[in-house]
Coordinates of C-alpha atoms in Angstrom, one line a residue:
X1 CA 28.1 1.0 60.5
X2 CA 28.8 0.8 64.2
X3 CA 25.7 0.6 66.4
X4 CA 25.5 3.5 68.8
X5 CA 25.9 2.8 72.5
X6 CA 23.1 4.5 74.3
X7 CA 24.3 3.8 77.8
X8 CA 26.6 6.9 77.5
X9 CA 23.4 9.1 77.9
X10 CA 22.3 8.8 81.5
X11 CA 18.8 10.0 82.5
X12 CA 20.0 13.4 83.7
X13 CA 21.4 14.1 80.2
X14 CA 18.1 13.4 78.4
X15 CA 15.6 16.0 77.4
X16 CA 12.2 15.0 75.8
X17 CA 10.3 17.8 74.2
X18 CA 7.8 18.6 71.5
X19 CA 7.1 21.6 69.3
X20 CA 3.5 22.9 69.4
X21 CA 1.9 25.8 67.5
X22 CA -0.9 27.0 65.3
X23 CA -1.1 25.8 61.7
X24 CA 1.7 27.3 59.5
X25 CA 3.7 29.0 62.3
X26 CA 6.8 27.1 61.4
X27 CA 7.0 23.9 63.6
X28 CA 8.4 21.6 60.9
X29 CA 10.8 24.2 59.7
X30 CA 12.1 24.8 63.2
X31 CA 12.5 21.0 63.5
X32 CA 14.6 21.0 60.3
X33 CA 17.0 23.6 61.7
X34 CA 17.3 21.7 65.0
X35 CA 18.1 18.5 63.1
X36 CA 20.7 20.4 61.0
X37 CA 22.4 22.1 64.0
X38 CA 22.8 18.9 65.9
X39 CA 24.2 17.2 62.7
X40 CA 21.4 14.7 62.5
X41 CA 20.8 15.5 58.9
X42 CA 23.3 17.2 56.5
X43 CA 22.8 20.9 55.7
X44 CA 21.4 21.3 52.1
X45 CA 18.8 23.5 50.5
X46 CA 16.6 20.5 50.1
X47 CA 15.7 20.2 53.8
X48 CA 12.1 21.4 53.7
X49 CA 9.9 19.8 56.3
X50 CA 12.0 16.7 56.5
X51 CA 9.7 15.2 59.2
X52 CA 6.6 15.4 57.0
X53 CA 7.0 12.0 55.4
X54 CA 3.6 11.2 54.1
X55 CA 2.6 12.1 50.6
X56 CA -0.6 13.8 51.9
X57 CA 1.6 16.0 54.1
X58 CA 3.9 16.9 51.2
X59 CA 1.0 17.8 48.9
X60 CA -1.0 19.8 51.4
X61 CA 2.0 21.3 53.2
X62 CA 0.6 20.4 56.6
X63 CA 1.7 18.0 59.3
X64 CA -0.8 15.2 59.9
X65 CA 1.3 12.7 62.0
X66 CA 3.4 13.6 65.0
X67 CA 7.0 12.5 64.1
X68 CA 9.8 11.9 66.5
X69 CA 13.6 12.2 66.1
X70 CA 16.6 11.8 68.4
X71 CA 19.2 14.6 68.4
X72 CA 22.7 14.5 69.9
X73 CA 24.0 17.8 71.1
X74 CA 27.1 18.9 73.0
X75 CA 26.5 21.7 75.4
X76 CA 29.3 23.0 77.7
X77 CA 31.3 19.8 77.2
X78 CA 28.5 17.4 78.1
X79 CA 26.7 15.2 75.4
X80 CA 23.0 15.5 75.6
X81 CA 20.3 13.3 74.0
X82 CA 17.3 15.4 72.9
X83 CA 14.2 13.6 71.8
X84 CA 12.1 15.9 69.6
X85 CA 8.5 15.3 68.6
X86 CA 7.1 17.5 65.8
X87 CA 3.3 17.8 66.1
X88 CA 0.4 18.8 63.8
X89 CA -1.2 22.2 64.2
X90 CA -4.8 21.7 63.0
X91 CA -7.6 21.3 65.5
X92 CA -8.6 18.0 63.8
X93 CA -5.3 16.5 64.9
X94 CA -5.1 17.8 68.5
X95 CA -5.3 14.1 69.6
X96 CA -1.9 13.6 68.1
X97 CA -0.6 16.6 70.1
X98 CA -2.0 15.4 73.4
X99 CA -0.5 11.9 72.8
X100 CA 2.9 13.4 72.0
X101 CA 2.9 15.4 75.2
X102 CA 2.6 12.3 77.3
X103 CA 6.1 11.2 76.2
X104 CA 7.6 14.7 76.9
X105 CA 8.7 16.8 79.9
X106 CA 8.6 20.1 78.1
X107 CA 7.4 22.0 75.0
X108 CA 8.5 24.7 72.6
X109 CA 5.6 26.9 71.9
X110 CA 6.1 28.5 68.5
X111 CA 4.2 31.8 67.7
X112 CA 4.4 33.5 64.3
X113 CA 5.7 37.1 64.8
X114 CA 3.5 38.2 61.9
X115 CA 0.2 36.6 62.9
X116 CA 0.5 36.6 66.7
X117 CA -1.4 34.3 68.9
X118 CA -4.2 32.3 67.2
X119 CA -6.9 29.9 68.4
X120 CA -4.8 26.7 68.1
X121 CA -1.9 28.4 70.0
X122 CA -4.2 28.9 72.9
X123 CA -5.6 25.4 72.8
X124 CA -2.1 23.8 72.6
X125 CA -0.8 25.9 75.3
X126 CA -3.5 24.7 77.7
X127 CA -2.9 21.1 76.7
X128 CA 0.8 21.5 77.7
X129 CA -0.1 23.6 80.8
X130 CA -2.5 20.9 82.1
X131 CA 0.1 18.3 81.6
X132 CA 2.4 20.5 83.8
X133 CA 5.2 20.7 81.2
X134 CA 7.7 23.5 81.2
X135 CA 7.0 25.8 78.3
X136 CA 9.6 27.7 76.2
X137 CA 7.9 30.5 74.1
X138 CA 9.6 31.0 70.7
X139 CA 8.7 33.8 68.3
X140 CA 9.3 32.7 64.8
X141 CA 9.5 34.4 61.4
X142 CA 11.2 37.6 62.6
X143 CA 12.8 38.0 59.2
X144 CA 9.4 39.0 57.6
X145 CA 9.0 42.7 56.9
X146 CA 5.7 42.8 58.7
X147 CA 6.9 41.0 61.8
X148 CA 6.1 42.6 65.1
X149 CA 7.8 40.6 67.9
X150 CA 7.1 43.2 70.6
X151 CA 3.3 43.0 70.0
X152 CA 3.5 39.2 70.1
X153 CA 5.5 39.2 73.4
X154 CA 2.8 41.4 75.0
X155 CA 0.1 39.0 73.8
X156 CA 2.0 36.0 75.3
X157 CA 2.4 37.9 78.6
X158 CA -1.2 38.9 78.7
X159 CA -2.7 35.5 77.8
X160 CA -0.3 33.0 79.2
X161 CA 1.4 34.9 82.1
X162 CA 4.9 34.2 80.6
X163 CA 7.3 37.2 81.2
X164 CA 8.4 38.9 77.9
X165 CA 12.2 38.3 78.6
X166 CA 11.7 34.6 78.4
X167 CA 10.6 34.7 74.7
X168 CA 13.3 33.8 72.2
X169 CA 13.1 35.5 68.8
X170 CA 14.2 33.3 65.9
X171 CA 13.8 32.9 62.2
X172 CA 13.6 29.2 61.6
X173 CA 13.9 29.6 57.8
X174 CA 17.3 31.5 58.0
X175 CA 18.4 29.8 61.2
X176 CA 18.8 33.0 63.2
X177 CA 19.1 32.3 67.0
X178 CA 18.0 28.7 66.7
X179 CA 21.1 27.5 68.8
X180 CA 19.7 29.5 71.6
X181 CA 16.5 27.4 71.6
X182 CA 18.6 24.2 72.1
X183 CA 20.4 25.8 75.0
X184 CA 17.1 26.9 76.6
X185 CA 15.8 23.4 76.2
X186 CA 18.7 22.0 78.1
X187 CA 18.4 24.6 80.9
X188 CA 14.7 24.8 81.3
X189 CA 13.3 21.4 80.6
X190 CA 13.8 18.8 83.4
X191 CA 15.1 15.3 82.6
X192 CA 12.6 12.4 82.8
X193 CA 12.0 11.1 86.3
X194 CA 12.9 7.4 86.0
X195 CA 15.8 5.1 86.4
X196 CA 17.4 2.1 84.6
X197 CA 17.3 0.1 87.9
X198 CA 13.5 0.0 87.8
X199 CA 11.7 -2.9 86.0
X200 CA 11.0 -2.2 82.3
X201 CA 8.0 0.0 81.7
X202 CA 7.4 1.3 78.1
X203 CA 4.6 3.4 76.8
X204 CA 3.5 2.8 73.2
X205 CA 2.7 6.3 71.9
X206 CA 2.5 5.6 68.2
X207 CA 2.7 2.6 65.8
X208 CA 2.9 1.9 62.1
X209 CA 2.4 -1.2 60.0
X210 CA 5.3 -2.5 57.9
X211 CA 4.5 -5.1 55.2
X212 CA 7.6 -7.1 55.9
X213 CA 8.3 -6.7 59.6
X214 CA 4.8 -6.4 61.1
X215 CA 4.0 -3.7 63.6
X216 CA 6.6 -1.1 64.4
X217 CA 5.8 0.5 67.8
X218 CA 7.2 3.8 68.9
X219 CA 7.9 3.7 72.7
X220 CA 9.0 6.0 75.5
X221 CA 10.8 4.1 78.3
X222 CA 9.6 5.1 81.8
X223 CA 11.9 2.6 83.5
X224 CA 14.3 -0.2 82.9
X225 CA 16.1 -1.1 79.6
X226 CA 15.2 -3.2 76.6
X227 CA 17.3 -5.0 74.1
X228 CA 17.0 -7.5 71.3
X229 CA 16.0 -11.0 72.5
X230 CA 14.1 -9.8 75.6
X231 CA 10.7 -11.4 76.2
X232 CA 8.1 -8.7 76.7
X233 CA 4.3 -8.8 77.5
X234 CA 1.6 -6.3 76.5
X235 CA -0.5 -5.1 79.4
X236 CA -3.5 -4.7 77.1
X237 CA -3.6 -8.1 75.3
X238 CA -1.5 -10.1 77.8
X239 CA 0.4 -11.6 74.8
X240 CA 4.1 -12.5 74.9
X241 CA 6.6 -11.3 72.3
X242 CA 10.3 -11.6 71.6
X243 CA 12.0 -8.3 70.7
X244 CA 13.6 -8.6 67.2
X245 CA 15.0 -5.1 66.9
X246 CA 15.2 -1.9 69.0
X247 CA 16.4 1.4 67.7
X248 CA 16.1 5.2 67.7
X249 CA 14.6 7.5 65.1
X250 CA 17.1 10.0 63.7
X251 CA 14.3 10.7 61.6
X252 CA 15.1 7.4 59.9
X253 CA 15.2 4.2 61.8
X254 CA 18.6 3.4 63.2
X255 CA 19.0 0.0 65.1
X256 CA 20.9 0.1 68.4
X257 CA 21.9 -2.5 71.0
X258 CA 19.8 -1.3 73.9
X259 CA 17.3 1.4 74.9
X260 CA 17.5 2.8 78.4
X261 CA 15.0 4.6 80.7
X262 CA 14.0 8.0 79.7
X263 CA 14.8 7.4 76.0
X264 CA 12.4 7.4 73.1
X265 CA 12.8 4.9 70.3
X266 CA 11.0 2.1 68.3
X267 CA 10.8 -1.6 68.7
X268 CA 9.8 -4.5 66.5
X269 CA 8.5 -7.6 68.2
X270 CA 6.8 -9.7 65.6
X271 CA 3.3 -8.4 66.3
X272 CA 1.5 -9.6 63.2
X273 CA -2.0 -8.5 64.0
X274 CA -2.9 -4.9 63.6
X275 CA -5.0 -4.8 66.8
X276 CA -2.1 -5.9 69.0
X277 CA -0.2 -2.7 69.1
X278 CA -2.8 -0.6 71.0
X279 CA -1.6 3.0 71.3
X280 CA -1.4 3.9 75.0
X281 CA -0.5 0.3 75.9
X282 CA 2.3 -0.5 78.4
X283 CA 4.9 -3.1 77.7
X284 CA 6.9 -4.9 80.5
X285 CA 9.3 -7.9 80.8
X286 CA 7.9 -11.4 81.0
X287 CA 7.4 -12.4 84.7
X288 CA 8.0 -8.8 85.9
X289 CA 4.6 -7.2 85.7
X290 CA 4.3 -3.5 86.5
X291 CA 1.4 -1.1 87.1
X292 CA 0.3 -0.1 83.6
X293 CA 0.7 3.6 82.7
X294 CA -2.5 5.6 82.5
X295 CA -2.5 5.6 78.7
X296 CA -4.6 8.1 76.8
X297 CA -8.2 8.9 77.0
X298 CA -9.6 7.7 73.7
X299 CA -10.4 10.3 71.1
X300 CA -14.0 11.4 70.8
X301 CA -15.2 11.3 67.2
X302 CA -17.0 14.4 66.2
X303 CA -18.0 13.6 62.7
X304 CA -19.4 10.3 61.3
X305 CA -19.4 9.3 57.7
X306 CA -20.3 6.0 55.9
X307 CA -17.6 4.4 53.9
X308 CA -18.4 1.9 51.2
X309 CA -16.3 0.1 48.6
X310 CA -17.2 1.2 45.1
X311 CA -17.5 -2.5 44.1
X312 CA -18.6 -5.0 46.7
X313 CA -15.9 -7.5 45.6
X314 CA -13.3 -5.0 47.0
X315 CA -14.8 -5.4 50.5
X316 CA -12.1 -7.6 52.0
X317 CA -9.2 -5.6 50.6
X318 CA -10.7 -2.4 51.9
X319 CA -11.2 -4.1 55.3
X320 CA -7.5 -4.9 55.6
X321 CA -6.5 -1.4 54.3
X322 CA -8.7 0.2 57.0
X323 CA -7.3 -1.9 59.7
X324 CA -3.7 -1.0 58.8
X325 CA -4.5 2.7 58.5
X326 CA -6.4 2.9 61.7
X327 CA -3.4 1.4 63.5
X328 CA -1.4 4.4 62.4
X329 CA -4.2 6.8 63.0
X330 CA -5.8 5.5 66.1
X331 CA -8.3 8.4 66.5
X332 CA -10.6 6.9 63.9
X333 CA -13.4 4.7 65.2
X334 CA -14.8 2.0 63.0
X335 CA -18.2 0.3 63.1
X336 CA -19.7 -2.2 60.6
X337 CA -22.6 -0.8 58.8
X338 CA -24.7 -1.7 55.8
X339 CA -27.0 0.4 53.5
X340 CA -29.7 -0.8 51.2
X341 CA -28.3 1.3 48.4
X342 CA -24.6 0.9 48.8
X343 CA -24.2 -2.6 50.3
X344 CA -21.9 -3.5 53.2
X345 CA -19.5 -0.9 54.5
X346 CA -18.4 0.9 57.7
X347 CA -19.4 3.9 59.7
X348 CA -16.2 5.8 60.6
X349 CA -15.9 8.4 63.3
X350 CA -13.4 11.3 62.6
X351 CA -12.2 14.2 64.7
X352 CA -13.2 16.7 62.0
X353 CA -13.6 17.3 58.3
X354 CA -10.0 17.8 57.4
X355 CA -9.2 14.5 59.3
X356 CA -11.8 12.8 57.1
X357 CA -10.4 14.2 53.9
X358 CA -6.8 13.3 54.8
X359 CA -7.9 9.8 55.9
X360 CA -9.6 9.3 52.5
X361 CA -6.6 10.6 50.7
X362 CA -4.2 8.3 52.5
X363 CA -6.5 5.3 51.7
X364 CA -6.2 6.2 48.0
X365 CA -2.4 7.0 48.0
X366 CA -1.0 4.4 50.4
X367 CA -3.4 1.5 49.7
X368 CA -4.9 2.3 46.2
X369 CA -8.4 2.1 47.5
X370 CA -11.1 4.4 46.1
X371 CA -14.2 4.5 48.2
X372 CA -17.6 6.2 48.4
X373 CA -17.8 8.5 51.4
X374 CA -21.3 9.7 52.4
X375 CA -22.1 13.2 53.7
X376 CA -20.8 13.7 57.3
X377 CA -23.3 13.4 60.2
X378 CA -23.0 13.8 63.9
X379 CA -24.1 11.5 66.7
X380 CA -27.5 12.5 68.3
X381 CA -29.1 11.1 71.4
X382 CA -32.7 10.4 72.4
X383 CA -34.1 10.1 75.9
X384 CA -36.7 7.4 75.8
X385 CA -40.0 7.7 77.6
X386 CA -41.9 4.6 76.5
X387 CA -41.3 1.6 78.8
X388 CA -41.4 -0.8 75.9
X389 CA -38.4 0.8 74.2
X390 CA -36.5 1.2 77.4
X391 CA -36.8 -2.5 78.0
X392 CA -35.8 -3.3 74.4
X393 CA -32.6 -1.2 74.5
X394 CA -31.9 -1.9 78.2
X395 CA -31.3 1.8 78.9
X396 CA -33.2 5.1 78.7
X397 CA -30.8 7.0 76.5
X398 CA -29.8 5.8 73.1
X399 CA -27.2 7.2 70.6
X400 CA -28.5 7.6 67.1
X401 CA -25.8 7.5 64.3
X402 CA -28.0 6.2 61.5
X403 CA -31.3 7.9 60.6
X404 CA -32.9 4.5 60.2
X405 CA -32.7 4.1 64.0
X406 CA -34.4 7.4 64.8
X407 CA -37.2 6.7 67.3
X408 CA -40.7 8.1 66.9
X409 CA -41.5 11.4 68.7
X410 CA -44.3 9.8 70.7
X411 CA -41.9 7.5 72.5
X412 CA -39.2 10.1 73.3
X413 CA -39.2 12.7 76.0
X414 CA -36.4 14.8 74.4
X415 CA -33.8 14.6 71.6
X416 CA -30.2 15.7 72.4
X417 CA -27.6 17.1 70.0
X418 CA -23.8 17.4 70.5
X419 CA -22.4 20.8 71.2
X420 CA -18.9 22.2 71.1
X421 CA -17.2 25.2 72.7
X422 CA -15.6 27.2 69.8
X423 CA -12.8 29.7 70.2
X424 CA -12.4 32.3 67.4
X425 CA -9.4 34.6 67.3
X426 CA -9.9 37.4 64.8
X427 CA -8.8 41.0 63.9
X428 CA -11.4 43.3 65.4
X429 CA -12.6 44.7 62.0
X430 CA -14.3 41.4 61.1
X431 CA -16.3 41.1 64.4
X432 CA -19.6 42.2 63.0
X433 CA -19.6 39.6 60.1
X434 CA -18.4 36.8 62.3
X435 CA -21.1 37.4 65.0
X436 CA -23.8 37.3 62.3
X437 CA -22.3 34.1 60.9
X438 CA -22.4 32.5 64.4
X439 CA -25.9 33.6 65.0
X440 CA -27.0 32.0 61.7
X441 CA -25.5 28.8 62.9
X442 CA -27.6 28.8 66.2
X443 CA -24.6 29.6 68.3
X444 CA -24.7 31.2 71.8
X445 CA -22.0 33.8 72.7
X446 CA -20.2 32.9 75.9
X447 CA -17.3 35.3 76.1
X448 CA -15.4 38.1 74.3
X449 CA -11.9 39.3 75.2
X450 CA -9.6 41.8 73.5
X451 CA -6.1 40.2 73.4
X452 CA -4.6 43.5 72.4
X453 CA -5.9 46.6 70.6
X454 CA -6.6 44.9 67.3
X455 CA -7.2 41.2 68.2
X456 CA -10.3 39.7 69.7
X457 CA -11.0 36.3 71.2
X458 CA -14.6 35.1 70.9
X459 CA -16.1 32.1 72.7
X460 CA -19.3 30.5 71.4
X461 CA -21.3 27.4 72.1
X462 CA -22.1 25.8 68.8
X463 CA -24.3 22.9 67.9
X464 CA -21.9 20.5 66.2
X465 CA -24.0 19.7 63.2
X466 CA -23.9 23.4 62.2
X467 CA -20.1 23.7 62.0
X468 CA -19.3 20.3 60.7
X469 CA -19.7 20.9 57.0
X470 CA -18.6 24.3 55.9
X471 CA -18.3 26.6 58.9
X472 CA -14.5 26.8 58.8
X473 CA -14.6 27.8 55.1
X474 CA -17.2 30.4 55.6
X475 CA -15.2 31.9 58.5
X476 CA -12.0 32.0 56.5
X477 CA -13.7 33.7 53.5
X478 CA -15.5 36.3 55.7
X479 CA -12.3 37.3 57.4
X480 CA -10.0 37.2 54.4
X481 CA -8.3 34.2 56.0
X482 CA -7.2 36.0 59.2
X483 CA -9.6 34.5 61.7
X484 CA -8.7 31.2 63.3
X485 CA -11.0 28.6 64.8
X486 CA -10.6 25.9 67.4
X487 CA -13.2 23.8 69.3
X488 CA -13.5 21.4 72.1
X489 CA -16.3 19.0 73.1
X490 CA -19.0 20.5 75.3
X491 CA -21.5 17.7 75.9
X492 CA -25.1 17.4 74.7
X493 CA -28.0 19.8 74.8
X494 CA -31.7 19.3 74.0
X495 CA -32.8 20.2 70.5
X496 CA -35.8 20.1 68.3
X497 CA -34.8 17.3 65.9
X498 CA -36.9 15.7 63.2
X499 CA -36.5 13.0 60.7
X500 CA -37.0 14.0 57.1
X501 CA -38.0 11.4 54.6
X502 CA -37.8 11.5 50.8
X503 CA -40.8 10.1 48.9
X504 CA -40.8 9.1 45.3
X505 CA -44.4 8.8 44.1
X506 CA -45.5 8.4 47.7
X507 CA -43.0 5.7 48.5
X508 CA -40.3 6.5 51.1
X509 CA -36.7 5.9 50.1
X510 CA -34.9 4.7 53.2
X511 CA -31.3 5.5 52.3
X512 CA -32.1 9.2 51.8
X513 CA -33.7 9.9 55.2
X514 CA -31.8 12.5 57.3
X515 CA -32.0 13.8 60.8
X516 CA -32.1 17.6 60.9
X517 CA -33.0 20.5 63.1
X518 CA -36.6 21.7 62.5
X519 CA -35.5 25.3 61.6
X520 CA -33.3 24.0 58.7
X521 CA -35.7 21.3 57.4
X522 CA -37.4 23.4 54.6
X523 CA -34.1 24.6 53.0
X524 CA -32.5 21.2 53.2
X525 CA -35.6 19.4 51.9
X526 CA -35.8 21.7 48.9
X527 CA -32.1 21.3 48.1
X528 CA -32.3 17.5 48.3
X529 CA -35.4 17.4 46.0
X530 CA -33.7 19.6 43.4
X531 CA -30.5 17.5 43.5
X532 CA -32.6 14.3 43.1
X533 CA -34.5 15.8 40.2
X534 CA -31.2 16.3 38.3
X535 CA -29.9 12.8 39.0
X536 CA -32.9 10.4 38.6
X537 CA -33.4 9.4 35.0
X538 CA -36.8 10.4 33.4
X539 CA -39.4 7.6 33.0
X540 CA -42.5 7.2 30.8
X541 CA -44.6 8.5 33.7
X542 CA -44.4 11.5 35.9
X543 CA -42.4 11.2 39.2
X544 CA -43.2 13.3 42.2
X545 CA -40.1 13.8 44.4
X546 CA -41.2 15.0 47.9
X547 CA -39.5 15.8 51.2
X548 CA -41.8 15.0 54.1
X549 CA -41.7 15.3 57.9
X550 CA -44.1 12.7 59.2
X551 CA -47.3 13.2 57.1
X552 CA -46.5 16.8 56.2
X553 CA -44.9 17.5 52.8
X554 CA -42.4 20.4 52.9
X555 CA -40.9 20.4 49.4
X556 CA -41.7 19.0 46.0
X557 CA -40.2 18.7 42.6
X558 CA -41.8 17.0 39.6
X559 CA -39.9 15.0 37.1
X560 CA -41.9 15.2 33.9
X561 CA -42.7 12.1 31.8
X562 CA -41.3 11.3 28.4
X563 CA -44.2 11.5 26.0
X564 CA -44.9 10.7 22.4
X565 CA -46.3 13.4 20.2
X566 CA -49.8 11.8 19.7
X567 CA -51.2 14.8 17.7
X568 CA -48.5 14.8 15.0
X569 CA -50.9 13.0 12.6
X570 CA -53.6 15.7 12.8
X571 CA -53.6 18.3 10.0
X572 CA -56.2 20.9 10.7
X573 CA -59.6 19.4 11.6
X574 CA -61.6 19.9 14.7
X575 CA -60.1 20.7 18.1
X576 CA -62.1 17.8 19.6
X577 CA -59.9 15.3 17.7
X578 CA -56.8 16.6 19.4
X579 CA -58.4 16.8 22.8
X580 CA -59.5 13.1 22.5
X581 CA -56.0 11.9 21.6
X582 CA -54.4 13.9 24.4
X583 CA -57.0 12.7 26.9
X584 CA -56.4 9.1 25.9
X585 CA -52.6 9.6 26.4
X586 CA -53.1 11.1 29.8
X587 CA -55.3 8.2 30.9
X588 CA -52.5 5.8 29.8
X589 CA -49.9 7.8 31.7
X590 CA -52.1 7.7 34.9
X591 CA -52.4 4.0 34.6
X592 CA -48.7 3.5 34.1
X593 CA -47.9 5.7 37.1
X594 CA -50.1 3.4 39.3
X595 CA -48.3 0.3 38.3
X596 CA -44.8 1.6 37.5
X597 CA -42.3 1.8 40.4
X598 CA -39.2 4.0 40.4
X599 CA -35.8 2.3 40.5
X600 CA -33.3 4.8 41.7
X601 CA -29.9 3.9 40.0
X602 CA -27.0 3.4 42.3
X603 CA -24.9 6.3 40.9
X604 CA -27.8 8.7 41.6
X605 CA -27.6 7.6 45.3
X606 CA -23.9 8.1 45.2
X607 CA -24.2 11.6 43.7
X608 CA -26.8 12.6 46.3
X609 CA -25.3 11.0 49.3
X610 CA -21.7 12.1 48.6
X611 CA -20.2 15.2 50.1
X612 CA -20.9 18.3 48.1
X613 CA -17.5 19.7 47.3
X614 CA -18.4 22.3 44.8
X615 CA -20.7 24.7 46.8

C-alpha cells in the first residue's frame, strides 16, 4: 500500500475539531457518519460507534477515551484534511474533553432534539467557550417522533447566545443533513495558526502502551515537520529519542512519510518506560529547543479509593498493570499505601465513581487483574493549631486521605472538607423532590433558572462526600432518569468532622476507622456494626461490636457466644441444680472473654470495606 503524501495538505486546508455533547446525545454515531461520508470507513450496517474501541465502552455503550481520526474531504474542488476527535460525555471524563480541545480550533456541539440542553452540554460548552474555539451547534435525532428542534433552538439561543439560524438539524443515525455539518466545519472553523517553516513543536495529548512497540504517543503539531529517523527531545524528561514511525489515525494507524504543522497523528519513538510519555509534554528536534507548550492543568482527583491485590504475590504484576493503564488514563493519581488488614497496595485518586468503576473494569479486562477496591473517600484538610504538630509537618495545613492520619481535635483549629458546585438540569415537575434530596445532602442552593417553560437549571454547593457514593443514582431514580447532573470543584469549607472508631470487646480495629460528618455518624456507625455482626464468625465467648467517637459509644451490636447445653443431663429435680450449672458456665464464659482476643478474618474486612453495590 502506497504511503500517503501529507505535504499536499497545506495548513490553510486543515481543520481540527472535536465533537462535544451530553451523554447519549449521539457523538459517536455522528462520528461514524462523518467517517463514512469522507470514505474513511466503508458503508455497512455494522458501523456502530466505530471509535469506541475498548471492551468497556462496547459493553456499557459509553465513550471513555477521546479517539481521533483523520478524514479527507473534497469541498468545492479543494482537498481538505479534517482531524476529528470524538470525546466522552460523562462528567467523570471531562478531563479527556478539555485535553482534546487543546488540539482543536473548533467544536461541534451536539444537542439531542428530544432531550434538549442538559447539564453536561452546558459544562462542555463553557469549556470550549473559554478556550475561544468556534462552536457549531448541531441538533441531532430529528427522526424521533418526540423530537422538538424548535424548542431546542430556543434553548440554545437563550443559554449560549447562538442565533437559531446557525443550528444544523441532523439525524446522525439516518445520515440526514450530515454533509452540511462538514461544509459548516470548513467554512466556520479557522485553520491552525502555525507554519512548517517554524522549528518542530509537538504536543502529546494522549498516549497508549503497546507491548511490542513501547509507547505510542498521539501528537498535534504546532510547528515544523517530523519524519522517521528524526532525533527528538522531550521537554519534560530531557531524554533523546529517534523516531521509528509516524502516521495518522484513520481510525486505525496508518504509517506515512512525514507529518506537517497543523496535522494530528501518532509517533513511536522507542519510549520504553511508561513514565516517559507525559501527557501535555512538548517534543522538539534535538539541538533546536523551543518554548514548551503550556500543557494541561493536571486533573484534580475527587474520589480516593484503596486498591490492593487479592493475593500479595500479585503485587508486582498489579504494579506494572497500573503503570500501563495510568499512562493511557492520565487523570488517575497513584500513591503507595499499606493497610494492616489488606497488606501493601495503592491509594488511587479518580475523577468520580464511574471513572473508578471503568478503571477497575479495564484492569480486569485488559490486564486480567482482579483487585480489592475499598469504599471511596474524599480528601479532607485540617488547619493545625498546636506548634508541635506544625513543626513536625512543616506547614499549618495538612491533607488527610487516610483516617489513620486524622489529628486530634485538641491540636486542630478547624477541619475542612472539599465542596463542589453542582448543576442540575431537570423537568420542572421534579423540582420539589430534588430540592428535598439536596437538602438531605447538606447542600446550599445558589441559583435557579428556567431555561424554558418546562426545564429548570439548579445550582447547588455540595459537600463532596455527600454526593460521592450514590447521589447520582438517587437523582436519576427520583426524576425517572430525566434530570442530569454535572459538577466542578469549588474549594474547601470548614466542617464538623469526627473520626469514628470501631471497637471489638473494647479494642479498636484500626482498619475500620472512618472520617465522617458528625450529623451522619450515628446512622453510619449503626450500619457498620450491623454489617460486622453478619461477617465476623461467632466465638465461644460474647463479642461486643461498638462504634465510638472518642470515649462516647454511639452504636452497639452483640455477637452471641456459642454455648453448650449444660442442663441437658438434668431430668426434673430442684431448680437450684440448673441455676448452679448455668452460673458455672457463665463464669467460664466471662473468664474466656477476658483472655480471648478476636481475630477478624480477612474476608470479613474485605466484605465490610468493599463498596456496597447492592443497596
